[in-house]
mmCIF file of C-alpha atoms in Angstrom:
data_model
loop_
_atom_site.group_PDB
_atom_site.id
_atom_site.type_symbol
_atom_site.label_atom_id
_atom_site.label_comp_id
_atom_site.label_asym_id
_atom_site.label_seq_id
_atom_site.Cartn_x
_atom_site.Cartn_y
_atom_site.Cartn_z
ATOM 1 C CA MET A 1 -10.802 -7.995 3.962
ATOM 2 C CA ASN A 2 -7.971 -6.057 1.888
ATOM 3 C CA ASP A 3 -8.758 -2.782 3.519
ATOM 4 C CA SER A 4 -7.953 -4.266 6.906
ATOM 5 C CA LEU A 5 -4.196 -4.466 5.533
ATOM 6 C CA ALA A 6 -3.871 -0.755 4.351
ATOM 7 C CA HIS A 7 -1.134 -0.219 6.983
ATOM 8 C CA ARG A 8 0.788 -2.612 5.253
ATOM 9 C CA GLY A 9 1.654 -0.790 1.957
ATOM 10 C CA PRO A 10 0.449 2.189 0.459
ATOM 11 C CA ASP A 11 1.958 2.035 -2.881
ATOM 12 C CA GLY A 12 -0.798 -0.200 -4.387
ATOM 13 C CA GLU A 13 -3.158 -3.098 -4.405
ATOM 14 C CA GLY A 14 -4.274 -5.981 -6.196
ATOM 15 C CA TYR A 15 -6.589 -8.744 -6.429
ATOM 16 C CA PHE A 16 -6.728 -12.272 -8.017
ATOM 17 C CA ILE A 17 -10.153 -14.141 -8.062
ATOM 18 C CA LYS A 18 -10.731 -17.592 -9.481
ATOM 19 C CA GLU A 19 -13.196 -20.231 -8.643
ATOM 20 C CA ASN A 20 -13.011 -20.385 -4.983
ATOM 21 C CA ILE A 21 -9.557 -18.780 -4.524
ATOM 22 C CA ALA A 22 -8.996 -14.908 -3.804
ATOM 23 C CA LEU A 23 -6.304 -13.179 -2.975
ATOM 24 C CA ALA A 24 -5.687 -9.576 -2.225
ATOM 25 C CA HIS A 25 -2.371 -7.467 -1.604
ATOM 26 C CA LYS A 26 -1.602 -4.006 -0.227
ATOM 27 C CA ARG A 27 1.957 -3.246 -1.718
ATOM 28 C CA LEU A 28 4.771 -1.603 -0.307
ATOM 29 C CA ALA A 29 7.184 -1.071 -3.416
ATOM 30 C CA ILE A 30 10.698 -1.451 -2.369
ATOM 31 C CA LEU A 31 12.696 -3.319 -5.064
ATOM 32 C CA ASP A 32 10.812 -2.160 -8.013
ATOM 33 C CA THR A 33 8.540 0.767 -7.437
ATOM 34 C CA SER A 34 7.142 0.499 -11.475
ATOM 35 C CA THR A 35 3.843 -1.352 -11.900
ATOM 36 C CA LYS A 36 5.837 -4.078 -13.564
ATOM 37 C CA GLY A 37 5.872 -5.429 -9.657
ATOM 38 C CA LEU A 38 2.239 -5.197 -8.922
ATOM 39 C CA GLN A 39 0.503 -8.120 -7.168
ATOM 40 C CA PRO A 40 -0.950 -10.611 -7.118
ATOM 41 C CA MET A 41 1.818 -11.700 -9.325
ATOM 42 C CA THR A 42 1.337 -14.717 -12.106
ATOM 43 C CA SER A 43 3.937 -16.668 -13.786
ATOM 44 C CA LYS A 44 4.557 -16.469 -17.385
ATOM 45 C CA ASN A 45 2.732 -19.871 -18.030
ATOM 46 C CA GLY A 46 -0.420 -18.949 -15.744
ATOM 47 C CA ASN A 47 -0.018 -21.777 -13.394
ATOM 48 C CA TRP A 48 1.235 -20.017 -10.311
ATOM 49 C CA VAL A 49 -0.028 -16.700 -8.733
ATOM 50 C CA ILE A 50 1.402 -15.370 -5.534
ATOM 51 C CA THR A 51 1.204 -12.365 -3.235
ATOM 52 C CA PHE A 52 4.096 -11.935 -1.144
ATOM 53 C CA ASN A 53 5.244 -9.899 1.476
ATOM 54 C CA GLY A 54 9.135 -10.320 2.451
ATOM 55 C CA CYS A 55 12.684 -10.465 1.092
ATOM 56 C CA ILE A 56 14.219 -13.124 -1.006
ATOM 57 C CA TYR A 57 17.831 -12.119 -0.067
ATOM 58 C CA ASN A 58 19.626 -14.369 -2.780
ATOM 59 C CA TYR A 59 16.933 -13.448 -5.246
ATOM 60 C CA LEU A 60 19.750 -12.147 -7.773
ATOM 61 C CA GLU A 61 21.494 -15.308 -7.804
ATOM 62 C CA LEU A 62 18.203 -17.316 -8.121
ATOM 63 C CA LYS A 63 17.318 -14.754 -11.091
ATOM 64 C CA GLN A 64 20.696 -15.464 -13.023
ATOM 65 C CA GLU A 65 20.126 -19.399 -12.663
ATOM 66 C CA LEU A 66 16.392 -19.077 -13.874
ATOM 67 C CA LYS A 67 17.816 -16.800 -16.898
ATOM 68 C CA ALA A 68 20.310 -19.707 -17.724
ATOM 69 C CA LYS A 69 17.495 -21.999 -17.837
ATOM 70 C CA GLY A 70 15.411 -19.894 -20.272
ATOM 71 C CA HIS A 71 13.336 -17.707 -18.036
ATOM 72 C CA SER A 72 13.047 -13.976 -18.798
ATOM 73 C CA PHE A 73 11.727 -11.229 -16.486
ATOM 74 C CA VAL A 74 9.999 -7.981 -16.753
ATOM 75 C CA SER A 75 10.680 -6.517 -13.297
ATOM 76 C CA THR A 76 13.172 -6.161 -10.713
ATOM 77 C CA THR A 77 11.154 -7.713 -7.993
ATOM 78 C CA ASP A 78 12.191 -10.727 -5.740
ATOM 79 C CA THR A 79 8.349 -11.517 -6.084
ATOM 80 C CA GLU A 80 8.837 -12.508 -9.970
ATOM 81 C CA VAL A 81 11.688 -14.443 -9.219
ATOM 82 C CA ILE A 82 9.661 -16.641 -6.897
ATOM 83 C CA VAL A 83 6.887 -17.202 -9.674
ATOM 84 C CA GLU A 84 9.411 -18.271 -12.187
ATOM 85 C CA GLY A 85 11.252 -20.582 -9.789
ATOM 86 C CA LEU A 86 7.863 -22.059 -9.148
ATOM 87 C CA GLU A 87 7.181 -22.488 -12.780
ATOM 88 C CA ALA A 88 10.879 -24.000 -13.125
ATOM 89 C CA TYR A 89 11.018 -26.524 -10.285
ATOM 90 C CA GLY A 90 7.321 -26.482 -8.526
ATOM 91 C CA PRO A 91 7.252 -26.507 -4.810
ATOM 92 C CA THR A 92 10.905 -27.733 -4.623
ATOM 93 C CA PHE A 93 12.137 -24.323 -5.591
ATOM 94 C CA PHE A 94 11.715 -23.569 -1.782
#
């Protein structure tokens, strides 16, 4: 299934499989081209996993808000902001 998405991103791939859930990702690295931005990405508490292809335009402001709440970040991706936002607020983060 993931091979059918090869055209979506040449910069890497990742998988998350747990019980009856499987996520696959083909990466097009834009904001953080390091391995710190690999996906699927898991929140620090392990409760949230995401594979994301898009752009969060206000992610820097959201990141600062989350940092003020005590969250730390290892990448410069907007994807990490999403998983940490979910950790902080749950689905209402959206």
